[in-house]
XYZ file of C-alpha atoms in Angstrom:
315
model
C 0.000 0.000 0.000
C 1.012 3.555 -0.547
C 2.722 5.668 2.033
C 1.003 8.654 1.654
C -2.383 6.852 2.589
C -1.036 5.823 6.062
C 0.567 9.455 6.085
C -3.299 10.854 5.370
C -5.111 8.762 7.749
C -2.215 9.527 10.590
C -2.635 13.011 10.078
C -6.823 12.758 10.153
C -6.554 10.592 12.991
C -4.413 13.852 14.931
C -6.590 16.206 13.628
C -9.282 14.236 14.824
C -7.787 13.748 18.276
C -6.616 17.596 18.020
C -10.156 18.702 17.512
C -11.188 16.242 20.239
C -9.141 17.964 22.745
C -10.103 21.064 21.441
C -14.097 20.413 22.350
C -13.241 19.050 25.547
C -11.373 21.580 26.582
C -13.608 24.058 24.774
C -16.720 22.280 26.999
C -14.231 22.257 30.348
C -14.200 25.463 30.383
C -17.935 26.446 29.747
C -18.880 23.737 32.544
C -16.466 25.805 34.179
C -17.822 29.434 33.601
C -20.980 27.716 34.361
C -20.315 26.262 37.512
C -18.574 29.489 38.737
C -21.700 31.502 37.012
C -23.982 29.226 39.563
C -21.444 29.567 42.752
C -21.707 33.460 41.932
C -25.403 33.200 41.775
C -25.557 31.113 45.067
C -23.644 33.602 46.696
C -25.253 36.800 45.835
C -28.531 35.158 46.853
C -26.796 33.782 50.030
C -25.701 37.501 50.474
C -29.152 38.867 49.324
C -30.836 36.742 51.822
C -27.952 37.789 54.749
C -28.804 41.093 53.938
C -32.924 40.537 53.974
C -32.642 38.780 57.382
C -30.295 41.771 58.812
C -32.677 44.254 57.527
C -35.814 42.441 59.002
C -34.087 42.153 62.579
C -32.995 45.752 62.077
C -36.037 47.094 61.393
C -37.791 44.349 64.138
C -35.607 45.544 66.528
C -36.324 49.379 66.140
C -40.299 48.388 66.062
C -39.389 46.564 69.556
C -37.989 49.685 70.801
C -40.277 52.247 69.778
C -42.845 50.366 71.082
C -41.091 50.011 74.474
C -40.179 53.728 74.790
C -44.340 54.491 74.343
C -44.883 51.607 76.817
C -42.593 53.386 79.252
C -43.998 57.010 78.482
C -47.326 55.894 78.949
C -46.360 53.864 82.237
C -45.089 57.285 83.280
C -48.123 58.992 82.026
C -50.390 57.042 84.256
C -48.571 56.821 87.269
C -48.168 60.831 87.599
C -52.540 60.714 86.813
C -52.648 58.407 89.531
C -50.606 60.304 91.529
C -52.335 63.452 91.508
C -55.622 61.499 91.448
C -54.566 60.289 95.120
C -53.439 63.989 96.314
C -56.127 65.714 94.853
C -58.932 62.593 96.920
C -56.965 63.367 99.853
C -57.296 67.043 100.086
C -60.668 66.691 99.533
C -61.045 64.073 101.881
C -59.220 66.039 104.552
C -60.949 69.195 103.849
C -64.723 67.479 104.216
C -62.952 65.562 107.794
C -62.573 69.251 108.824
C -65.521 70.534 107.732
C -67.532 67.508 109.941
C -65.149 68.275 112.646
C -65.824 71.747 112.767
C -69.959 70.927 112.613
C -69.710 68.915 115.297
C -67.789 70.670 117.879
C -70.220 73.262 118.665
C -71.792 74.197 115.411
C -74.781 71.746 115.317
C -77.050 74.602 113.324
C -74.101 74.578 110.492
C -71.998 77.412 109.709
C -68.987 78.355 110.572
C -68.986 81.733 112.590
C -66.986 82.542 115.185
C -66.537 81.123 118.637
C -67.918 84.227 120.681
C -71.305 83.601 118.723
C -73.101 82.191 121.739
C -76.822 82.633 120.054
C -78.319 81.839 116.541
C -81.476 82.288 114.812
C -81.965 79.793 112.065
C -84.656 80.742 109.766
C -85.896 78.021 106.770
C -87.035 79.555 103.286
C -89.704 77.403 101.388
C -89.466 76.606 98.059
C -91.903 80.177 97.721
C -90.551 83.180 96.477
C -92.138 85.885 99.379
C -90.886 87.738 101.742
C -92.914 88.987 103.914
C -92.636 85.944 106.070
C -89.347 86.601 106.825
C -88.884 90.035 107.327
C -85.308 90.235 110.054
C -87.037 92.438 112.629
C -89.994 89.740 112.784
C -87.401 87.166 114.342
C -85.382 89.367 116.514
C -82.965 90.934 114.304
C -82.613 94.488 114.046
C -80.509 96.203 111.053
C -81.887 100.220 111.632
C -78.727 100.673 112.923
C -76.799 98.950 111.326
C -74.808 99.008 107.695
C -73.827 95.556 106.871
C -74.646 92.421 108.098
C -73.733 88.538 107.233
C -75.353 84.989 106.866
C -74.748 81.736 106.429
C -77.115 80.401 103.506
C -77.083 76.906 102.205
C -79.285 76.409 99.196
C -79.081 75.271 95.374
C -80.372 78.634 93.724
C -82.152 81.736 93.880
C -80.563 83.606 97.321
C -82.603 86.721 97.673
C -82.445 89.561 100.367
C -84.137 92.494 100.108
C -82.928 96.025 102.020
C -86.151 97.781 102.860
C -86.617 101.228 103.360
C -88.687 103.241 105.431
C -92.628 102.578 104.932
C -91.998 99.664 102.750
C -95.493 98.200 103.444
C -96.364 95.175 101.491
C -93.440 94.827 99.191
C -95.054 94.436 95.873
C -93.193 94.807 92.612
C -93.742 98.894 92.508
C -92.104 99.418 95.885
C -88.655 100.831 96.429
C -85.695 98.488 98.151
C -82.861 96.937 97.339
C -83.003 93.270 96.105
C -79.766 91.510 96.252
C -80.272 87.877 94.265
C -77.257 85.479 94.239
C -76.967 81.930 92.365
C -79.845 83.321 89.973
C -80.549 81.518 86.973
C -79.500 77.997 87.819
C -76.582 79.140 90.465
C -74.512 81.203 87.327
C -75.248 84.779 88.147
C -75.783 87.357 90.651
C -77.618 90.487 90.459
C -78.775 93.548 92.535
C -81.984 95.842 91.681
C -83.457 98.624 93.161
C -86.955 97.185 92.902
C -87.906 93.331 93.355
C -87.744 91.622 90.118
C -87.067 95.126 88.418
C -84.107 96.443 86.296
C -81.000 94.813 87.028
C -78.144 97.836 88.452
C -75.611 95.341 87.918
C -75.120 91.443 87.016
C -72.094 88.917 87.829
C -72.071 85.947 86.162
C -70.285 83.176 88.170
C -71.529 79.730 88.513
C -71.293 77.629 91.959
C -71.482 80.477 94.702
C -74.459 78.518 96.088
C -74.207 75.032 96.933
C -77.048 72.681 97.597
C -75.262 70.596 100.792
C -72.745 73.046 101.715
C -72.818 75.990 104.190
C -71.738 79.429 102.419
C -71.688 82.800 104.104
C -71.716 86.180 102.692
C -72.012 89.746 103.866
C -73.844 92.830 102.039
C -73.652 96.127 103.218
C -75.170 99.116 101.963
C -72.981 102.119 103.304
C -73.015 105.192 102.112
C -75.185 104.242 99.189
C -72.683 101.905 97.818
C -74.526 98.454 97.635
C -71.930 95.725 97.982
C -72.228 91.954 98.508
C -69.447 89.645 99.096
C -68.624 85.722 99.258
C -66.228 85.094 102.659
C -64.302 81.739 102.647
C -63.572 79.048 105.054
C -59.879 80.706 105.302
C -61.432 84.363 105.858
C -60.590 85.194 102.482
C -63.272 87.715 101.236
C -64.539 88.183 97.469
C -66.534 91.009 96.179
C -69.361 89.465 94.116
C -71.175 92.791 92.529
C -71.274 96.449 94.153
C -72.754 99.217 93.161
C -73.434 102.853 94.096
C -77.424 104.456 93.977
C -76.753 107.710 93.195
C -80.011 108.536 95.245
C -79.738 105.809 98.066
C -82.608 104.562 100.240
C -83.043 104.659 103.689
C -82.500 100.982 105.016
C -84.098 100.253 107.764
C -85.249 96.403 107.384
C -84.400 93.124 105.592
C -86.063 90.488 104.267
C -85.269 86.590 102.752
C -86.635 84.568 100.650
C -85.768 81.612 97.743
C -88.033 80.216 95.475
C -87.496 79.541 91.878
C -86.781 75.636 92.459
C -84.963 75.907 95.802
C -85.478 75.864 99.649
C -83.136 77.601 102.171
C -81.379 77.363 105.235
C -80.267 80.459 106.758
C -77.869 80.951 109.953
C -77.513 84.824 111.719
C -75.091 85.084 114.611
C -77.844 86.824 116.603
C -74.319 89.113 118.429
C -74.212 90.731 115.356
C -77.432 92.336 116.151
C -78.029 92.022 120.011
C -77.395 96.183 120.319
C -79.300 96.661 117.364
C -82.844 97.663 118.432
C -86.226 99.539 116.301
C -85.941 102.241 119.403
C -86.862 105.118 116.350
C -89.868 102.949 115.513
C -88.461 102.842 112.139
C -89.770 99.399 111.494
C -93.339 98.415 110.013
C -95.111 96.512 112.635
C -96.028 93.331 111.385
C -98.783 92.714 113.328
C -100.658 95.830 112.709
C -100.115 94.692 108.735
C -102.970 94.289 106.375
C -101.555 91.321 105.184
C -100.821 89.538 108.352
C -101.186 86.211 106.492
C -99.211 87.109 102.947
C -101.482 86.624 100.641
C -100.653 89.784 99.099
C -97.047 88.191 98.855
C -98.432 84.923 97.805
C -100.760 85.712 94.917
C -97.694 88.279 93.592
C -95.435 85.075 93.915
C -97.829 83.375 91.707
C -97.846 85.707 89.308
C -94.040 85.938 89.484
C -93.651 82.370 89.180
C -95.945 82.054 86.127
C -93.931 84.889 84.721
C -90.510 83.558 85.478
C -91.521 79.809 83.589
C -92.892 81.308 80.664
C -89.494 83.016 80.311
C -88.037 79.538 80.818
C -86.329 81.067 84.108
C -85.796 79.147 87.295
């Protein structure tokens, strides 16, 4: 056989083998770039999951806290509301022990005047609005002299004392006095007049002078012309409610009290305060000599009144 035959197939079969290699190595290497390509891929998503998990507990752990720093703040919030919960319950605990206290050691009619008050007159206002029942000088206590004067007064609404001049007969709506009303209109204001139920001088709206279970005292004094009612505290601390000066004042010579208007009335006078007072001029109408011994003048006016006052939706 020819040489060159062998010499051709030798040199196919190297080619062959050469080309062999070739591929293989050609296919090492992309299994190679792919397994790397798939490490690579493992690892990023390794990484990417790493950095997922961090993020969650980062972000879990900042929820945690901000949710503990409003749990303390609140914690805090309370227990300060508690706290002045209890101090506030225990002042007012301590200041209604006193207030019992004082009642009971030697003030059995209620109020809270001072020791050297060895006598009181205790008068109790209906739920009527008329005065005439309870005119001062009726029950002992004589003003003609006098300039001022105080009470204790416990009632839910509608305090009214009237300063009565000389000849004030029957004390109907026309006649001339001074009508001092405090805790008016549902205990929010207080007013004076120079007539009963006429033209307000002056108002003061305030609500909660008056209290239905509680004693309150107050003083009014008429001076000079210069009408003036005030509110004195437990402590002695004194408030001006309302004054107000008549520029033509009236002769006082009398009072009167009444409530009405939805409420009743307890009144306390320290009967000292008037034990040199005395009607020596004869100043003072004579109730007994009165046409109206039995008020029904007063009465049928406080019907009238009354009607009046609910179809103005007043109490």
């Amino acid at each position: 056989m020819d040489n060159s035959i062998y010499e051709e197939l030798y040199e196919k079969t190297i080619h062959h083998q050469d080309e062999s290699k070739t591929s293989t190595s050609s296919n090492l290497q992309t299994y190679e770039s792919l397994t790397h390509q798939h490490d690579s891929a493992v690892v990023y998503d390794s990484l990417q999951t790493k950095k997922f998990k961090t993020t969650k507990w980062k972000c879990h752990f900042k929820s945690r806290k901000i949710a503990i720093t409003v749990f303390i703040f609140l914690s805090v919030v309370c227990f300060l509301a508690c706290v002045i919960i209890f101090i506030h319950t225990t002042n007012v605990n301590s200041e209604q022990t006193q207030t019992v206290s004082k009642e009971t050691n030697g003030n059995k009619n209620g109020g809270y005047f001072p020791n050297d008050c060895e006598n009181k007159t205790i008068l109790h206002t209906p739920n009527k609005y008329a005065y005439r029942p309870f005119i001062l000088s009726n029950h002992g206590l004589f003003i003609s002299d006098k300039e001022s004067f105080s009470f204790h007064v416990q009632a839910c609404n509608d305090v009214h004392v009237a300063l009565l001049p000389k000849d004030y007969g029957n004390i109907t709506d026309e006649s001339a006095l001074y009508e001092i009303v405090i805790g008016a209109y549902r205990n929010t204001r207080s007013i004076i007049r120079k007539r009963k139920q006429g033209q307000s001088m002056v108002e003061r709206e305030r609500i909660g002078y008056l209290n239905c279970t509680k004693v309150r005292q107050f003083n009014i004094d008429w001076s000079n012309g210069n009408i003036s009612v005030r509110y004195i505290m437990k402590n002695s601390t004194v408030e001006t409610i309302m004054a107000w000066l008549d520029p033509a004042p009236l002769m006082i010579i009398d009072a009167a009290i009444t409530t009405g208007f939805g409420a009743t009335g307890s009144w306390t006078f320290c009967a000292n305060d008037f034990k040199n007072s005395t009607d020596k001029d004869g100043l003072i109408d004579d109730f007994n000599k009165s046409a109206d011994r039995d008020g029904s003048i007063d009465d049928y006016i406080w019907k009238l009144v009354w009607k009046m006052e609910k179809s103005k939706q007043i109490l």
